[in-house]
XYZ file of C-alpha atoms in Angstrom:
112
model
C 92.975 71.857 97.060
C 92.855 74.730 99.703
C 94.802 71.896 102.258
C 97.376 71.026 99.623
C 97.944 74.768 98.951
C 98.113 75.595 102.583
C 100.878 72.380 103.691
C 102.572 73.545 100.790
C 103.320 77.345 102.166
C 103.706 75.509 105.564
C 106.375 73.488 104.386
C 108.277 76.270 102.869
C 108.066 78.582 105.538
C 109.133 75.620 107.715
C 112.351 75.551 105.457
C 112.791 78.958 105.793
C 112.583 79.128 109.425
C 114.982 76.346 109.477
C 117.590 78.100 107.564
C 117.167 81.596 108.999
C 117.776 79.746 112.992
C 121.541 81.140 113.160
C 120.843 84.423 112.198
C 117.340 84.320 114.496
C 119.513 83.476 117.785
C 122.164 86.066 116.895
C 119.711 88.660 116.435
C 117.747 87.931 119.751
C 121.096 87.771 121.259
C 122.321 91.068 119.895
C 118.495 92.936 121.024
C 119.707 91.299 124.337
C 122.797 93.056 124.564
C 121.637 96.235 123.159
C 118.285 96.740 125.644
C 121.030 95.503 128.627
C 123.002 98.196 127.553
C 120.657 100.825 127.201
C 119.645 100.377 130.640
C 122.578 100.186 132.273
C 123.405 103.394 130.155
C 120.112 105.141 131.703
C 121.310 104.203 135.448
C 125.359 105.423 134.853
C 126.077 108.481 137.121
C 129.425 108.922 135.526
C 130.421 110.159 132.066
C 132.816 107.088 131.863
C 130.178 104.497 132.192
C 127.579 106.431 129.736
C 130.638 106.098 127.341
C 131.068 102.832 128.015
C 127.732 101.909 127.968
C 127.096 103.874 124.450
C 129.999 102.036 122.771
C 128.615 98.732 123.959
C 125.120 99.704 122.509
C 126.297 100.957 119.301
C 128.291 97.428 118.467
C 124.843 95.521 120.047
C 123.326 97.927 117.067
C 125.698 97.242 114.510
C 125.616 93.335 115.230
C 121.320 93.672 115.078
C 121.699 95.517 111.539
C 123.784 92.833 110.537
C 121.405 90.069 111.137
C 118.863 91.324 109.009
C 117.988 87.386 107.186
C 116.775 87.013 110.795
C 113.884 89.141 109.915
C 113.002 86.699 107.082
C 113.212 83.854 109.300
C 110.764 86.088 111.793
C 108.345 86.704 108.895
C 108.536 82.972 107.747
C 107.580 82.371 111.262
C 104.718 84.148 111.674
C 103.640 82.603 107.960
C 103.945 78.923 109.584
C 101.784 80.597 112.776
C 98.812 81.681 109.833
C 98.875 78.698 108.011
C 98.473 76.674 111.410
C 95.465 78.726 112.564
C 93.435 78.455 109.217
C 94.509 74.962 108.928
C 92.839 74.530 112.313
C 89.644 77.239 111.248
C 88.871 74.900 108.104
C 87.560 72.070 110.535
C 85.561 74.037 112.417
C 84.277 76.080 109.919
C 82.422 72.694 107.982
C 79.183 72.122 110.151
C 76.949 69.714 109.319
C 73.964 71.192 107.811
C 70.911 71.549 110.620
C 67.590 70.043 109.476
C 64.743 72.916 111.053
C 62.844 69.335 111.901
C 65.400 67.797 113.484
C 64.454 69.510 116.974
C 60.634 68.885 116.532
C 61.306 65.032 116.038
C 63.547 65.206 119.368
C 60.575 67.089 120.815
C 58.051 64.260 119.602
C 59.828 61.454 120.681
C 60.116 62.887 124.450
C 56.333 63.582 124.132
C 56.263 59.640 123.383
């Protein structure tokens, strides 16, 4: 039950991540633009290129506020990335039960 539940939130997150991809690319695009332009802003000497620089920041800003469904898509990603790991803890977390006699009878037969 705990697999069906699980493939079930992975395949809707999947979905999710799928349809948030646009707004994902123009919102790493956009961070792109804006940390590119905040560093070029910190090495200007002149007041013309700090202007310029600012301007170009503020529209990088305005164009990462506007791609806020890429945030979904982010959060839909790191779902898929949770239901992967504890679809990959449930197999290792099923051990076969250790009989305390099972080591003793090893034991005995090298003794034999």
């Amino acid at each position: 039950m705990k697999k069906c539940a699980l493939f079930v939130l992975g395949a809707v997150s999947l979905i999710v991540l799928l349809a948030h991809l646009g707004p994902i690319i123009g919102f790493l695009i956009s961070l792109a633009v804006l940390y590119f332009a905040y560093k070029k802003f910190v090495r200007s000497d002149s007041t013309g290129s700090k202007v310029f620089w600012f301007i170009v920041g503020i529209i990088a800003l305005c164009l990462s506020i506007g791609n806020v469904p890429a945030i979904i898509g982010i959060v839909a990603l790191a779902v898929l990335y949770f239901v992967y790991k504890s679809w990959n803890r449930q197999k290792d977390s099923d051990p076969e039960p250790e009989d305390p006699f099972d080591n003793f009878e090893k034991q005995w037969k090298q003794i034999m």
